[in-house]
Tab-separated table of C-alpha atoms in Angstrom:
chain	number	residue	atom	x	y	z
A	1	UNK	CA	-22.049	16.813	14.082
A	2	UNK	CA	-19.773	16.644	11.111
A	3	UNK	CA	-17.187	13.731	10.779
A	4	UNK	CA	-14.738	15.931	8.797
A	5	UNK	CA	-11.756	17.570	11.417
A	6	UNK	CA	-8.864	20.158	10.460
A	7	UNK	CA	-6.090	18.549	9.660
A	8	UNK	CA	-2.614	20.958	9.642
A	9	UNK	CA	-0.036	19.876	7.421
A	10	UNK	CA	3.169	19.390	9.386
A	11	UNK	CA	5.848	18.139	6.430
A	12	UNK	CA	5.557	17.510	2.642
A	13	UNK	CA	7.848	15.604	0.936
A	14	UNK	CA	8.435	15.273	-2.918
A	15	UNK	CA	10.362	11.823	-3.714
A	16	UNK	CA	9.851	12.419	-7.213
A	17	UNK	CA	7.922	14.922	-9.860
A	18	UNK	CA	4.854	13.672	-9.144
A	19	UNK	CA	5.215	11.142	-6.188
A	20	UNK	CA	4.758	12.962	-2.784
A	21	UNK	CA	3.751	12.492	0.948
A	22	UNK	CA	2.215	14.350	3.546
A	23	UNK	CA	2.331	13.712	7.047
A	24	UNK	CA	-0.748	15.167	8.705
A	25	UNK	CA	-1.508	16.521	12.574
A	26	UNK	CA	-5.653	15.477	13.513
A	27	UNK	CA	-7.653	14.231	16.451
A	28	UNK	CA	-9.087	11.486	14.557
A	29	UNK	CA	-10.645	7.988	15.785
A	30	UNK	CA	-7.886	5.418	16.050
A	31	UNK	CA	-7.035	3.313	12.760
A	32	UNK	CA	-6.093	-0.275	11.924
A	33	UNK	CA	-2.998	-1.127	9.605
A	34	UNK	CA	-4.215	-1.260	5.947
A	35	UNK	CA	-7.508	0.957	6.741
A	36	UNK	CA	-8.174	4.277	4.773
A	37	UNK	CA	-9.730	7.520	5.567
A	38	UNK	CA	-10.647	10.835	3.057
A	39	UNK	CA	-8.602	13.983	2.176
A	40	UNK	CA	-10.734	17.294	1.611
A	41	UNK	CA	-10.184	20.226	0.436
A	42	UNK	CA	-12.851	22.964	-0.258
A	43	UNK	CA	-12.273	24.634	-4.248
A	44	UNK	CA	-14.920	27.107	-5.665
A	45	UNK	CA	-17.533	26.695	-2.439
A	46	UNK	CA	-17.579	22.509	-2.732
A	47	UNK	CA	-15.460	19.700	-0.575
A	48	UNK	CA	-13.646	17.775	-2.742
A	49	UNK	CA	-12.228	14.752	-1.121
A	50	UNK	CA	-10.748	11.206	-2.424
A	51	UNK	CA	-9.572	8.126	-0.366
A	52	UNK	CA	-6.108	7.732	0.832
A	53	UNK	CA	-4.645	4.992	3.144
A	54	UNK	CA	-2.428	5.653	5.739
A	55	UNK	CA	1.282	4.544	5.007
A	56	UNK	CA	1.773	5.473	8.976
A	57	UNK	CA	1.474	2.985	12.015
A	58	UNK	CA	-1.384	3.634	14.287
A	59	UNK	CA	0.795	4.391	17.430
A	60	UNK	CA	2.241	7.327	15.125
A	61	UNK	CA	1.752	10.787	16.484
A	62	UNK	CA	1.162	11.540	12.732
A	63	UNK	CA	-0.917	11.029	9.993
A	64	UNK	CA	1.182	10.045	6.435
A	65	UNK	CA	-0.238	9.788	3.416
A	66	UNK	CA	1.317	8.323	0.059
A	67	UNK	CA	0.266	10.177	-3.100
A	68	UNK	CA	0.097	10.872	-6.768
A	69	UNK	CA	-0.410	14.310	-8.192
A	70	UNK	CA	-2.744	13.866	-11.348
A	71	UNK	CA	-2.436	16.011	-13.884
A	72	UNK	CA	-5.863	18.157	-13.815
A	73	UNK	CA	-7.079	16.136	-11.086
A	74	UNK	CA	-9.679	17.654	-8.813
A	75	UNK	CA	-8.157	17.140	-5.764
A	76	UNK	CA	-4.359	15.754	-6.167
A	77	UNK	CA	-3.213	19.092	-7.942
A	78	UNK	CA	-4.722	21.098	-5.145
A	79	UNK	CA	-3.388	18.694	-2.605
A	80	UNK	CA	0.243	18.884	-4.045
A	81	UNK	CA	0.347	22.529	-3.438
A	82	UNK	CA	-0.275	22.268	-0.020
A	83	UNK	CA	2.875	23.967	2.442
A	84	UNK	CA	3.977	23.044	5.836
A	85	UNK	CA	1.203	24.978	7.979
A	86	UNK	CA	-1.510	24.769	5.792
A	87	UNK	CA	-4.859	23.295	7.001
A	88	UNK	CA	-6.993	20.277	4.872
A	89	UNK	CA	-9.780	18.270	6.093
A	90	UNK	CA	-9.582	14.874	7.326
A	91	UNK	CA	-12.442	12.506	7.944
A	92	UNK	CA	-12.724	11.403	11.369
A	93	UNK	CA	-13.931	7.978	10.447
A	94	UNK	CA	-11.349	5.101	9.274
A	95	UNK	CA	-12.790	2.417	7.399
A	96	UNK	CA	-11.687	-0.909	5.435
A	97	UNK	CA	-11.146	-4.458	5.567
A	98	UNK	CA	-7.709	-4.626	4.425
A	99	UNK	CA	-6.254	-5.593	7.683
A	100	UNK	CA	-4.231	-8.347	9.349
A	101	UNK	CA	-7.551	-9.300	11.688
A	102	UNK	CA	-9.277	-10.347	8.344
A	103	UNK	CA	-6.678	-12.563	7.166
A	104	UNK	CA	-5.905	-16.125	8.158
A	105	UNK	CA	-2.499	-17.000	9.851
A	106	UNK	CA	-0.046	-18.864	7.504
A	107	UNK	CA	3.310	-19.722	6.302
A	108	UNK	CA	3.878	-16.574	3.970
A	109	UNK	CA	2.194	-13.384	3.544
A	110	UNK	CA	2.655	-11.982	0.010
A	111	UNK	CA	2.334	-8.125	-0.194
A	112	UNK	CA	2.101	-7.289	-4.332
A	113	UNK	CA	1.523	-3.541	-4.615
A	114	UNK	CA	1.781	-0.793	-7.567
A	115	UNK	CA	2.860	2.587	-7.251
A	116	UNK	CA	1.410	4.901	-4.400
A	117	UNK	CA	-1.073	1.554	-3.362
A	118	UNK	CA	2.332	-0.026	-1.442
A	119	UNK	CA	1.440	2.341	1.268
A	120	UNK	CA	-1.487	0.352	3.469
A	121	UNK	CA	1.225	-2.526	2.774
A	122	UNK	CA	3.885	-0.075	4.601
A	123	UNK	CA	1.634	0.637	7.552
A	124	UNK	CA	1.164	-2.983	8.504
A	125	UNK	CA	4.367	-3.632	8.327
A	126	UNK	CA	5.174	-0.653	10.165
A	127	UNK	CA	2.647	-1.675	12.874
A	128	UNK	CA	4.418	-5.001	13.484
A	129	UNK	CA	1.617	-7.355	14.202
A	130	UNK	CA	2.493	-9.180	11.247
A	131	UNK	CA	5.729	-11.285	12.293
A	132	UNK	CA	3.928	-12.942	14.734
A	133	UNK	CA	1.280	-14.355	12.347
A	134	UNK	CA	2.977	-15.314	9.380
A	135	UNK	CA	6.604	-16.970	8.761
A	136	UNK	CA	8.063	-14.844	6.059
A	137	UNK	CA	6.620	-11.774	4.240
A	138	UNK	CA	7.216	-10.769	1.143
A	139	UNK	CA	6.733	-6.994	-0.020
A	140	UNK	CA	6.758	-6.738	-4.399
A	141	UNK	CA	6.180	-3.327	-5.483
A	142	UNK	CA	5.825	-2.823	-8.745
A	143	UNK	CA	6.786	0.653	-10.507
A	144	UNK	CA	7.515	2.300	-13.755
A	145	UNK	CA	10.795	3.261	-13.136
A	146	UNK	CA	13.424	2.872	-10.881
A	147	UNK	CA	13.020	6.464	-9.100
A	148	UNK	CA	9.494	5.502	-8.071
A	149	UNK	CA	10.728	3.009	-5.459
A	150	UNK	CA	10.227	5.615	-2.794
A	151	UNK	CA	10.434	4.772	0.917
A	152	UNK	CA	13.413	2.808	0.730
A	153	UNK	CA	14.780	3.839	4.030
A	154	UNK	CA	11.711	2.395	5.854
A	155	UNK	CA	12.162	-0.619	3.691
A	156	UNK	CA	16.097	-1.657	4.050
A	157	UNK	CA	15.819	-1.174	7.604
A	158	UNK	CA	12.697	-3.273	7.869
A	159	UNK	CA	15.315	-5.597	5.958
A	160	UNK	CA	18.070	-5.210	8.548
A	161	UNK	CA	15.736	-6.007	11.428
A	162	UNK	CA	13.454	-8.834	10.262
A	163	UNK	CA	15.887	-11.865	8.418
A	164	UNK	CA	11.988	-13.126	7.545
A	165	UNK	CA	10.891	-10.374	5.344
A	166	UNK	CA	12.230	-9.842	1.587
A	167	UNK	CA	11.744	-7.075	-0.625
A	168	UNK	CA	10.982	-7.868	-4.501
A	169	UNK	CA	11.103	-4.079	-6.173
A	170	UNK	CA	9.802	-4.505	-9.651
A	171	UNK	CA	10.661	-1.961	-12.760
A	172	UNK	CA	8.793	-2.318	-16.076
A	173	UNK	CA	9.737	0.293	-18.020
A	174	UNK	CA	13.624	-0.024	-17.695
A	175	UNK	CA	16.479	-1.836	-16.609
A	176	UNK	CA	15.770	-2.816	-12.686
A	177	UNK	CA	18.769	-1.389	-10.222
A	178	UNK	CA	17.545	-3.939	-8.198
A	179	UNK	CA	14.922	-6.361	-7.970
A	180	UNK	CA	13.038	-7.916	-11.132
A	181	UNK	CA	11.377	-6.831	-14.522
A	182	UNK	CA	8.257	-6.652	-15.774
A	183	UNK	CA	4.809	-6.900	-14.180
A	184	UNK	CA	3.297	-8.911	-11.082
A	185	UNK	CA	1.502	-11.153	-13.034
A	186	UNK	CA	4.792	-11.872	-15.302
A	187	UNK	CA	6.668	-12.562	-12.632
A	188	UNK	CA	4.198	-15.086	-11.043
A	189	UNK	CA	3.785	-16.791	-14.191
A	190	UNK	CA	7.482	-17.167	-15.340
A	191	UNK	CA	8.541	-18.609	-11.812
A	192	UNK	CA	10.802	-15.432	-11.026
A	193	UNK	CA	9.171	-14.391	-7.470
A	194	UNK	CA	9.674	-17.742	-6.225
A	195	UNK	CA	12.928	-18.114	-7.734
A	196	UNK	CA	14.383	-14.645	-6.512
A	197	UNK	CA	12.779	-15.443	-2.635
A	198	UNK	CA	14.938	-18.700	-3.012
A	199	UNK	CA	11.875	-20.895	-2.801
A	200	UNK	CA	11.404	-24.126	-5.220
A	201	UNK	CA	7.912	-23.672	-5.469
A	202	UNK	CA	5.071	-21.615	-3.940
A	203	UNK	CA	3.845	-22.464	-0.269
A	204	UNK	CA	0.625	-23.641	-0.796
A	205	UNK	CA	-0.229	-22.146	2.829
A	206	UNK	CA	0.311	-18.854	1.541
A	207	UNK	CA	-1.966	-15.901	1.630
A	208	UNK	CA	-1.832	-13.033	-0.845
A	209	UNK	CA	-2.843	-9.666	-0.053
A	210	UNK	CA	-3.174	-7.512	-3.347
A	211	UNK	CA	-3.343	-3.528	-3.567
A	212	UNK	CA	-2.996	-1.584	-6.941
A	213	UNK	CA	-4.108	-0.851	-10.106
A	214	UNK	CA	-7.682	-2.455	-10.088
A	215	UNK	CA	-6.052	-4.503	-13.461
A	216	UNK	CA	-3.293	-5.971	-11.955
A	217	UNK	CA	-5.569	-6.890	-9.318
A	218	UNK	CA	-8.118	-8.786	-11.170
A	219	UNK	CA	-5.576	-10.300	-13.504
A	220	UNK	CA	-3.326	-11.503	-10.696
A	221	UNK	CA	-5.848	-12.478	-8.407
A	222	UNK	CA	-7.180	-14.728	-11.862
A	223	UNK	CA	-4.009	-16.330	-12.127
A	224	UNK	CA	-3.781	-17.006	-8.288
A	225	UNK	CA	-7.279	-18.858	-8.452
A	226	UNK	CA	-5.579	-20.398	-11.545
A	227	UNK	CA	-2.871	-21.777	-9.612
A	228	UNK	CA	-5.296	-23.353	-7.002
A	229	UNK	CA	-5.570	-20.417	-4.314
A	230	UNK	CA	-8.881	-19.306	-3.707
A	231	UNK	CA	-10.583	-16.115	-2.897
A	232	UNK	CA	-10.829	-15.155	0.711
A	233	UNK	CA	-14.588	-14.974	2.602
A	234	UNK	CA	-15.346	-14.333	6.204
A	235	UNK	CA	-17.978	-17.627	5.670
A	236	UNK	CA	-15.091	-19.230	3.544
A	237	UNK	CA	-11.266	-18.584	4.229
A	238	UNK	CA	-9.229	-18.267	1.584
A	239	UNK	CA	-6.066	-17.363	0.038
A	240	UNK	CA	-6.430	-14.182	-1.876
A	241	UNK	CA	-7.611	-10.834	-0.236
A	242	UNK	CA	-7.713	-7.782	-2.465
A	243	UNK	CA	-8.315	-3.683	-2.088
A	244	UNK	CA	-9.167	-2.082	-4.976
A	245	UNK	CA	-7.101	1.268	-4.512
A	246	UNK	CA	-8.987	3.188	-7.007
């Protein structure tokens, strides 16, 4: 029996040139916050299909999915074209250990994302599960430029609701609106994350969770183990859980 299921497109939405979501109707096995499944399409008789993570809570009627379209990529091209109506395949088989049950419980949770990889961080927020584990949660997402903070709506209201949460957007290629310049790793270095979360120093009972661009994610998850934190093992907790997005 095969694992892949039809998948109808039910809304597209452009946030910028090339930054777009889809939100997806399938019958597929339940998900956990931060898990990933596979996109399909079929071009010139073969499946092509890449990883995405869901940016949706798993009570959501609907599938979303955050995504880049690469210029003469094999699938994201294809995939940006996609109408309201149109069919795709989605695998019916979630997987990945970037979850809330495979981190510890402490003080502060630190979310540091780039680009389209803020969207497993979205879900477990979305999903909730995560004020009751950790004091304060901070979400940085670090982007180009300004216009590729998307899902700021979600965001501000998650603001509004949850006094404990704080919001660090991050622009490197121009002046910030909002938020901070530079890159993660800068910013972690310098002192400016703590600073701008109006902390004197970083909670050593923190617990990082990183998603991105598989650089930032070694180098920040080098300067992390720099600072004292250590990787995070089922046989040895830790401090520092990572995805690499692609």
């Amino acid at each position: 029996m095969s694992n892949w299921v039809i998948g109808k497109v039910i809304e597209v939405n452009w946030w910028t040139p090339s930054l777009f979501s889809l939100k997806v109707a399938a019958d597929i096995e339940g998900f956990k916050a931060g898990q990933f499944t596979k996109l399909a399409l079929d071009i010139d008789g073969k499946r092509v299909a890449r990883a995405y993570s869901f940016v949706n809570s798993p009570a959501d009627p609907l599938l979303e999915f955050f995504l880049i379209e690469v210029q003469n990529g094999s699938l994201s091209e294809k995939l940006a074209q996609l109408s309201e109506g149109d069919d795709l395949w989605v695998y019916n088989k979630p997987s990945g250990y970037f979850v809330l049950d495979e981190v510890p419980q402490g003080e502060t949770l630190w979310m540091l994302s780039t680009g389209t990889a803020v969207g497993p961080f979205l879900s477990i927020i979305s999903d909730g599960k995560l004020w009751k584990q950790f004091d304060r949660v901070v979400l940085v997402h670090g982007v180009r430029l300004n216009t590729d903070l998307c899902y700021q709506d979600l965001i501000r209201a998650t603001e509004k609701l949850f006094p404990q949460f704080t919001y660090v957007p991050l622009v490197s290629r121009e002046k910030p609106e909002n938020g901070l310049s530079g890159r993660v790793t800068g910013i972690l270095k310098n002192n400016q994350l703590v600073e701008y979360c109006n902390m004197t120093s970083m909670p050593q009972n923190s617990h990082f969770m990183l998603c991105g661009n598989p650089d930032m994610v070694k180098d920040t998850a080098a300067l992390l183990q720099e600072m004292g934190f250590k990787k995070h093992r089922r046989a040895e907790p830790g401090h520092i859980t990572v995805e690499q997005y692609w």
